[in-house]
Tab-separated table of C-alpha atoms in Angstrom:
chain	number	residue	atom	x	y	z
A	1	MET	CA	-13.220	50.632	-6.269
A	2	ILE	CA	-13.200	54.207	-7.595
A	3	GLN	CA	-16.626	55.746	-8.104
A	4	ASN	CA	-17.470	58.329	-10.743
A	5	TYR	CA	-19.663	61.269	-9.805
A	6	PRO	CA	-21.171	64.199	-11.724
A	7	THR	CA	-19.861	67.738	-11.267
A	8	TYR	CA	-22.244	70.663	-10.915
A	9	PHE	CA	-20.208	73.193	-12.872
A	10	PHE	CA	-18.753	70.752	-15.429
A	11	LEU	CA	-15.443	72.564	-15.179
A	12	VAL	CA	-12.816	72.296	-17.830
A	13	PHE	CA	-10.075	71.620	-15.336
A	14	ILE	CA	-11.130	67.983	-14.988
A	15	ALA	CA	-9.485	67.539	-18.390
A	16	PHE	CA	-6.110	68.060	-16.746
A	17	THR	CA	-6.256	64.725	-14.952
A	18	VAL	CA	-4.504	61.648	-16.266
A	19	GLY	CA	-5.885	58.959	-18.530
A	20	ILE	CA	-7.017	61.249	-21.343
A	21	PRO	CA	-7.138	59.454	-24.706
A	22	PRO	CA	-4.869	60.989	-27.365
A	23	ASN	CA	-7.797	62.058	-29.573
A	24	THR	CA	-9.084	64.346	-26.811
A	25	LEU	CA	-5.840	66.251	-26.494
A	26	VAL	CA	-7.469	69.292	-28.083
A	27	SER	CA	-9.242	69.945	-24.776
A	28	GLN	CA	-5.892	70.585	-23.114
A	29	GLU	CA	-5.829	74.355	-22.817
A	30	LEU	CA	-4.564	76.198	-19.789
A	31	LYS	CA	-7.114	78.256	-17.903
A	32	VAL	CA	-7.114	80.028	-14.568
A	33	PHE	CA	-10.565	80.013	-12.955
A	34	THR	CA	-11.963	83.103	-11.267
A	35	LEU	CA	-15.257	84.265	-9.765
A	36	ASN	CA	-16.609	85.048	-13.236
A	37	ASP	CA	-16.503	81.364	-14.178
A	38	PHE	CA	-18.945	80.599	-11.364
A	39	ASP	CA	-21.371	83.478	-11.899
A	40	LEU	CA	-20.195	85.183	-8.716
A	41	ARG	CA	-19.827	88.914	-8.120
A	42	GLY	CA	-18.183	91.030	-5.471
A	43	LYS	CA	-15.522	90.110	-2.905
A	44	VAL	CA	-16.561	86.474	-2.523
A	45	LYS	CA	-14.426	84.437	-0.134
A	46	SER	CA	-16.229	81.099	-0.427
A	47	CYS	CA	-19.292	79.533	-1.993
A	48	LEU	CA	-20.999	76.326	-0.858
A	49	VAL	CA	-23.187	74.764	-3.555
A	50	ILE	CA	-25.803	72.248	-2.418
A	51	THR	CA	-27.328	69.949	-5.037
A	52	ASP	CA	-29.339	66.750	-5.009
A	53	TYR	CA	-26.211	64.604	-5.410
A	54	GLY	CA	-23.888	66.304	-2.970
A	55	LYS	CA	-22.069	69.511	-2.099
A	56	GLU	CA	-19.295	71.551	-3.635
A	57	GLU	CA	-17.225	74.112	-1.772
A	58	PHE	CA	-15.294	76.823	-3.615
A	59	ASP	CA	-12.674	79.060	-1.972
A	60	PHE	CA	-11.272	82.199	-3.613
A	61	ASP	CA	-8.408	84.531	-2.771
A	62	GLU	CA	-8.816	88.298	-2.481
A	63	ASN	CA	-8.082	88.667	-6.214
A	64	GLY	CA	-10.957	86.354	-7.153
A	65	PHE	CA	-8.837	83.338	-8.132
A	66	LEU	CA	-10.101	79.847	-7.269
A	67	THR	CA	-7.788	78.361	-4.633
A	68	LYS	CA	-9.650	75.291	-3.404
A	69	LEU	CA	-12.482	73.047	-4.550
A	70	VAL	CA	-14.051	70.357	-2.378
A	71	THR	CA	-16.596	68.003	-3.931
A	72	ARG	CA	-18.518	65.995	-1.321
A	73	TYR	CA	-20.518	63.054	-2.609
A	74	ASN	CA	-21.531	61.719	0.812
A	75	ASP	CA	-20.235	61.669	4.394
A	76	SER	CA	-17.237	59.485	3.531
A	77	ASP	CA	-16.349	60.273	-0.097
A	78	HIS	CA	-14.926	63.584	-1.272
A	79	ASP	CA	-12.258	65.123	-3.511
A	80	ILE	CA	-10.136	68.202	-2.794
A	81	THR	CA	-8.352	70.254	-5.451
A	82	TYR	CA	-5.845	72.945	-4.461
A	83	TYR	CA	-4.657	75.753	-6.780
A	84	ILE	CA	-1.441	77.665	-6.098
A	85	TYR	CA	-0.538	80.869	-7.965
A	86	ASP	CA	2.413	83.171	-8.445
A	87	ASN	CA	1.595	86.685	-9.740
A	88	GLY	CA	-1.661	85.440	-11.251
A	89	HIS	CA	-0.057	82.399	-12.918
A	90	LEU	CA	-1.035	78.861	-11.928
A	91	ILE	CA	2.112	77.066	-10.767
A	92	GLU	CA	0.707	74.029	-8.953
A	93	LYS	CA	-2.516	72.038	-8.736
A	94	ARG	CA	-3.154	69.079	-6.465
A	95	LEU	CA	-6.071	66.658	-6.614
A	96	GLU	CA	-6.601	64.535	-3.493
A	97	ASN	CA	-9.170	61.738	-3.417
A	98	TYR	CA	-10.813	60.404	-0.253
A	99	ARG	CA	-12.974	57.271	-0.277
A	100	ASP	CA	-14.635	55.699	2.768
A	101	GLY	CA	-12.976	58.440	4.791
A	102	VAL	CA	-9.488	57.349	3.746
A	103	PHE	CA	-6.999	59.335	1.654
A	104	GLU	CA	-6.226	57.443	-1.566
A	105	LYS	CA	-2.607	58.201	-2.328
A	106	SER	CA	-2.473	55.997	-5.416
A	107	THR	CA	-5.175	57.953	-7.292
A	108	SER	CA	-4.226	61.440	-6.119
A	109	ILE	CA	-2.123	63.542	-8.467
A	110	ALA	CA	-0.088	66.754	-8.552
A	111	ASN	CA	0.366	69.091	-11.526
A	112	PHE	CA	3.354	71.462	-11.663
A	113	TYR	CA	3.652	74.370	-14.120
A	114	GLU	CA	6.751	76.253	-15.288
A	115	ILE	CA	6.697	79.359	-17.491
A	116	ASP	CA	9.574	80.130	-19.870
A	117	THR	CA	9.541	83.369	-21.879
A	118	THR	CA	13.158	83.427	-23.086
A	119	GLY	CA	12.336	82.337	-26.646
A	120	GLY	CA	8.602	82.938	-26.829
A	121	LYS	CA	6.154	81.943	-24.131
A	122	LYS	CA	6.121	78.257	-23.223
A	123	VAL	CA	4.410	76.590	-20.267
A	124	THR	CA	5.489	73.119	-19.166
A	125	GLU	CA	3.087	70.993	-17.131
A	126	LYS	CA	4.380	67.899	-15.329
A	127	ILE	CA	1.981	65.454	-13.706
A	128	TYR	CA	2.930	63.029	-10.931
A	129	SER	CA	1.028	60.680	-8.697
A	130	TYR	CA	1.291	61.116	-4.951
A	131	ASN	CA	3.414	57.978	-5.094
A	132	LYS	CA	5.901	60.163	-7.051
A	133	ASP	CA	5.354	58.259	-10.285
A	134	PHE	CA	5.659	60.320	-13.474
A	135	LEU	CA	2.408	60.246	-15.440
A	136	ASP	CA	2.384	62.928	-18.136
A	137	GLN	CA	4.119	66.018	-19.418
A	138	TYR	CA	2.540	68.763	-21.534
A	139	GLU	CA	4.227	71.664	-23.288
A	140	TYR	CA	2.090	74.656	-24.282
A	141	GLU	CA	3.638	77.078	-26.773
A	142	PHE	CA	2.229	80.519	-27.613
A	143	ASP	CA	2.821	82.994	-30.426
A	144	ALA	CA	3.618	86.702	-30.118
A	145	ASP	CA	-0.112	87.463	-29.706
A	146	ASP	CA	-0.312	85.020	-26.755
A	147	GLN	CA	-2.345	82.551	-28.826
A	148	LEU	CA	-1.825	78.856	-28.107
A	149	ILE	CA	-0.179	77.297	-31.185
A	150	ARG	CA	1.165	73.951	-29.956
A	151	VAL	CA	0.493	71.368	-27.241
A	152	GLY	CA	2.993	68.540	-26.882
A	153	ARG	CA	2.223	65.530	-24.731
A	154	SER	CA	4.773	62.925	-23.665
A	155	ASN	CA	4.605	59.945	-21.312
A	156	ASN	CA	5.728	56.349	-21.143
A	157	ASP	CA	3.477	55.489	-24.084
A	158	GLY	CA	5.080	57.951	-26.491
A	159	ILE	CA	4.683	61.509	-27.803
A	160	ASP	CA	1.671	63.324	-29.245
A	161	GLU	CA	1.577	66.781	-30.759
A	162	THR	CA	-1.365	69.094	-31.299
A	163	LEU	CA	-0.833	72.085	-33.587
A	164	ILE	CA	-3.307	74.968	-33.616
A	165	SER	CA	-3.564	77.230	-36.668
A	166	TYR	CA	-5.358	80.572	-37.041
A	167	THR	CA	-6.695	81.854	-40.353
A	168	THR	CA	-8.787	84.891	-41.254
A	169	TYR	CA	-10.941	85.195	-44.353
A	170	LYS	CA	-13.566	87.839	-45.100
A	171	GLY	CA	-13.775	88.863	-41.482
A	172	GLU	CA	-14.099	85.275	-40.173
A	173	THR	CA	-11.406	83.728	-37.998
A	174	THR	CA	-10.945	79.963	-37.867
A	175	LYS	CA	-8.999	78.134	-35.175
A	176	THR	CA	-8.111	74.569	-36.218
A	177	TYR	CA	-6.622	71.757	-34.131
A	178	PHE	CA	-4.469	69.001	-35.674
A	179	LEU	CA	-3.404	66.021	-33.557
A	180	ASN	CA	-0.376	64.343	-35.117
A	181	GLU	CA	-1.277	66.111	-38.396
A	182	VAL	CA	-4.891	64.823	-38.349
A	183	ILE	CA	-7.666	67.399	-37.950
A	184	GLN	CA	-9.579	67.140	-34.671
A	185	LYS	CA	-11.631	70.295	-34.325
A	186	SER	CA	-12.235	73.677	-35.930
A	187	ILE	CA	-13.824	76.813	-34.455
A	188	ARG	CA	-14.951	79.560	-36.810
A	189	SER	CA	-15.774	82.962	-35.312
A	190	SER	CA	-17.599	85.791	-37.082
A	191	ASN	CA	-19.636	88.898	-36.274
A	192	LYS	CA	-22.989	89.867	-37.745
A	193	PRO	CA	-24.747	93.236	-37.379
A	194	ILE	CA	-27.936	93.250	-35.281
A	195	LYS	CA	-31.006	95.257	-36.195
A	196	GLY	CA	-31.145	98.347	-34.047
A	197	GLY	CA	-27.381	98.416	-33.529
A	198	GLY	CA	-24.663	96.241	-32.087
A	199	THR	CA	-23.230	92.977	-33.331
A	200	GLN	CA	-23.894	89.281	-32.869
A	201	ARG	CA	-20.974	86.895	-32.395
A	202	ILE	CA	-21.316	83.509	-34.102
A	203	LEU	CA	-19.201	80.456	-33.281
A	204	LEU	CA	-19.304	77.343	-35.445
A	205	THR	CA	-17.474	74.392	-33.907
A	206	LYS	CA	-16.911	71.226	-35.928
A	207	GLU	CA	-15.542	68.012	-34.443
A	208	PHE	CA	-13.767	65.223	-36.284
A	209	PHE	CA	-12.800	61.622	-35.575
A	210	GLU	CA	-9.824	60.170	-37.420
A	211	GLY	CA	-10.027	63.143	-39.742
A	212	LEU	CA	-13.698	62.683	-40.613
A	213	PRO	CA	-16.460	65.096	-39.520
A	214	THR	CA	-18.824	63.809	-36.820
A	215	LYS	CA	-20.807	66.685	-35.302
A	216	ALA	CA	-21.044	70.449	-35.068
A	217	VAL	CA	-22.639	73.197	-33.008
A	218	GLU	CA	-23.394	76.793	-33.944
A	219	GLN	CA	-23.646	79.290	-31.093
A	220	ARG	CA	-24.934	82.861	-31.343
A	221	PHE	CA	-24.124	85.496	-28.729
A	222	ASP	CA	-25.714	88.910	-28.300
A	223	SER	CA	-23.882	92.236	-28.016
A	224	GLU	CA	-23.293	91.539	-24.300
A	225	ASP	CA	-21.807	88.134	-25.216
A	226	LYS	CA	-24.665	86.138	-23.707
A	227	LEU	CA	-25.471	82.850	-25.440
A	228	MET	CA	-28.830	83.256	-27.177
A	229	ARG	CA	-29.068	80.313	-29.559
A	230	GLU	CA	-27.355	76.958	-29.945
A	231	GLU	CA	-27.982	74.597	-32.843
A	232	HIS	CA	-26.546	71.076	-32.899
A	233	PHE	CA	-25.771	69.102	-36.049
A	234	GLU	CA	-24.774	65.534	-36.891
A	235	TYR	CA	-22.794	64.583	-39.964
A	236	ASP	CA	-24.741	62.520	-42.508
A	237	THR	CA	-22.258	60.261	-44.288
A	238	LYS	CA	-24.701	59.556	-47.137
A	239	GLU	CA	-25.498	63.212	-47.787
A	240	LYS	CA	-21.936	64.204	-46.909
A	241	SER	CA	-23.160	67.221	-44.983
A	242	PHE	CA	-24.189	68.322	-41.510
A	243	VAL	CA	-27.898	67.949	-40.731
A	244	PRO	CA	-29.752	69.666	-37.845
A	245	LYS	CA	-30.332	67.619	-34.695
A	246	SER	CA	-31.607	70.047	-32.062
A	247	LEU	CA	-32.079	73.765	-31.445
A	248	VAL	CA	-31.794	75.498	-28.074
A	249	ASN	CA	-32.899	79.087	-27.416
A	250	TYR	CA	-31.869	80.981	-24.285
A	251	ARG	CA	-33.642	83.941	-22.711
A	252	TYR	CA	-32.536	86.240	-19.881
A	253	ASP	CA	-34.309	88.538	-17.422
A	254	GLN	CA	-33.628	92.230	-16.767
A	255	ARG	CA	-30.769	91.354	-14.427
A	256	GLY	CA	-29.091	89.320	-17.140
A	257	MET	CA	-29.930	85.998	-15.455
A	258	LEU	CA	-30.906	82.971	-17.501
A	259	SER	CA	-34.694	82.765	-17.277
A	260	LYS	CA	-35.857	80.337	-19.968
A	261	VAL	CA	-34.418	77.553	-22.124
A	262	THR	CA	-36.414	76.106	-25.015
A	263	THR	CA	-35.122	72.960	-26.709
A	264	LYS	CA	-36.514	71.620	-29.969
A	265	THR	CA	-35.581	68.138	-31.179
A	266	GLY	CA	-37.592	67.202	-34.244
A	267	PRO	CA	-41.291	67.693	-33.407
A	268	MET	CA	-40.598	67.619	-29.647
A	269	GLU	CA	-40.195	70.791	-27.607
A	270	THR	CA	-39.234	71.157	-23.956
A	271	VAL	CA	-39.194	74.341	-21.899
A	272	LYS	CA	-37.339	75.035	-18.663
A	273	GLU	CA	-37.770	78.206	-16.642
A	274	TYR	CA	-35.373	79.503	-14.004
A	275	ILE	CA	-36.344	81.352	-10.815
A	276	TYR	CA	-33.794	82.939	-8.454
A	277	GLN	CA	-33.495	84.248	-4.946
A	278	PHE	CA	-30.709	86.771	-4.285
A	279	ASP	CA	-28.680	87.828	-1.278
A	280	ASN	CA	-28.540	91.410	-0.033
A	281	GLU	CA	-24.826	91.899	-0.559
A	282	GLU	CA	-23.327	94.436	-2.959
A	283	GLY	CA	-22.518	91.726	-5.476
A	284	GLY	CA	-26.151	90.675	-5.716
A	285	ASN	CA	-25.429	86.950	-6.098
A	286	TRP	CA	-28.161	84.378	-6.379
A	287	ILE	CA	-28.446	81.999	-3.434
A	288	LYS	CA	-31.207	79.720	-4.736
A	289	GLN	CA	-32.040	78.592	-8.255
A	290	ILE	CA	-35.267	76.740	-9.031
A	291	ILE	CA	-35.823	75.044	-12.380
A	292	THR	CA	-39.385	74.320	-13.455
A	293	PRO	CA	-41.346	72.262	-14.305
A	294	GLU	CA	-39.301	69.578	-12.514
A	295	ASN	CA	-38.791	71.889	-9.492
A	296	ALA	CA	-35.120	70.998	-9.252
A	297	TYR	CA	-33.173	73.466	-7.178
A	298	THR	CA	-29.648	74.470	-6.270
A	299	THR	CA	-28.734	76.421	-3.141
A	300	ARG	CA	-25.619	78.531	-2.653
A	301	ARG	CA	-24.223	79.782	0.662
A	302	ILE	CA	-21.844	82.634	-0.018
A	303	ALA	CA	-19.318	84.250	2.340
A	304	TYR	CA	-17.626	87.561	1.544
A	305	TYR	CA	-14.359	89.183	2.529
A	306	PRO	CA	-15.030	91.926	5.093
A	307	PRO	CA	-14.964	95.367	3.412
A	308	GLU	CA	-12.054	96.600	5.508
A	309	GLU	CA	-10.060	93.431	4.790
A	310	ALA	CA	-10.735	93.683	1.073
A	311	GLU	CA	-9.733	97.372	0.964
A	312	LYS	CA	-6.510	96.697	2.842
A	313	LYS	CA	-5.499	93.925	0.444
A	314	GLU	CA	-6.169	96.189	-2.548
A	315	GLU	CA	-3.775	98.898	-1.307
């Protein structure tokens, strides 16, 4: 029996596994993960994250690209994901599952990527099980500005196509996803001046089911692109409009670290505060995070490339 476990970083790459329903195809966007995605700085070689449910181990190459992820749930259950690159492009990803100390070949998968730029950039992703069974194929097509405009999915059950359009009106840009010609999601981006100088970036994301609106979230980012405010909405079918559900405000300390999160849902308000301990390396990474009032904590053990090794690889 396969068990499901949480993931500390909630990474997008879990969407690249098999068994994704057609209406979630909009989440299929290629991304290469680097140190920045894990709030890591400097020449980090590896990072061990210890949580209350298990451990996660992250390995990076000298360029900061994620090369290996190990998620350990207990002494006998763990998953390993390998990432292989060519000139900064992801060309292969392998997910291996181990349960009760035994490698599960039937549930382990391999993703292969090919890049074709002869007639516009196109990336083809083919997914196979370790039993060499074909599972899925995705085609990602990009325009001249390197914007994703099409995702095609094909397998033994048929073919699905997601088209992504980009429109600009009065300084606002909207990115809209259509799955088999039915709208799935839209993301509107705009900029608003901030008192005292600078601009605030605003993202409004609306989600749809079978072409009908279901929920939305508005996010506001400061001039340093840190998330400051997030308001969630639900669609009221009687009023035929989005109504507020919850509001989350984020605050940061002088080092730019998240320090406080305040969530308001109706008359209820909850507050979480974040306390950090840092290492003494040049990157200044945090090695312990404590969240109050529940006193939950996460510990990170970070290893760095030796300075001389890092300098040699940069030459």
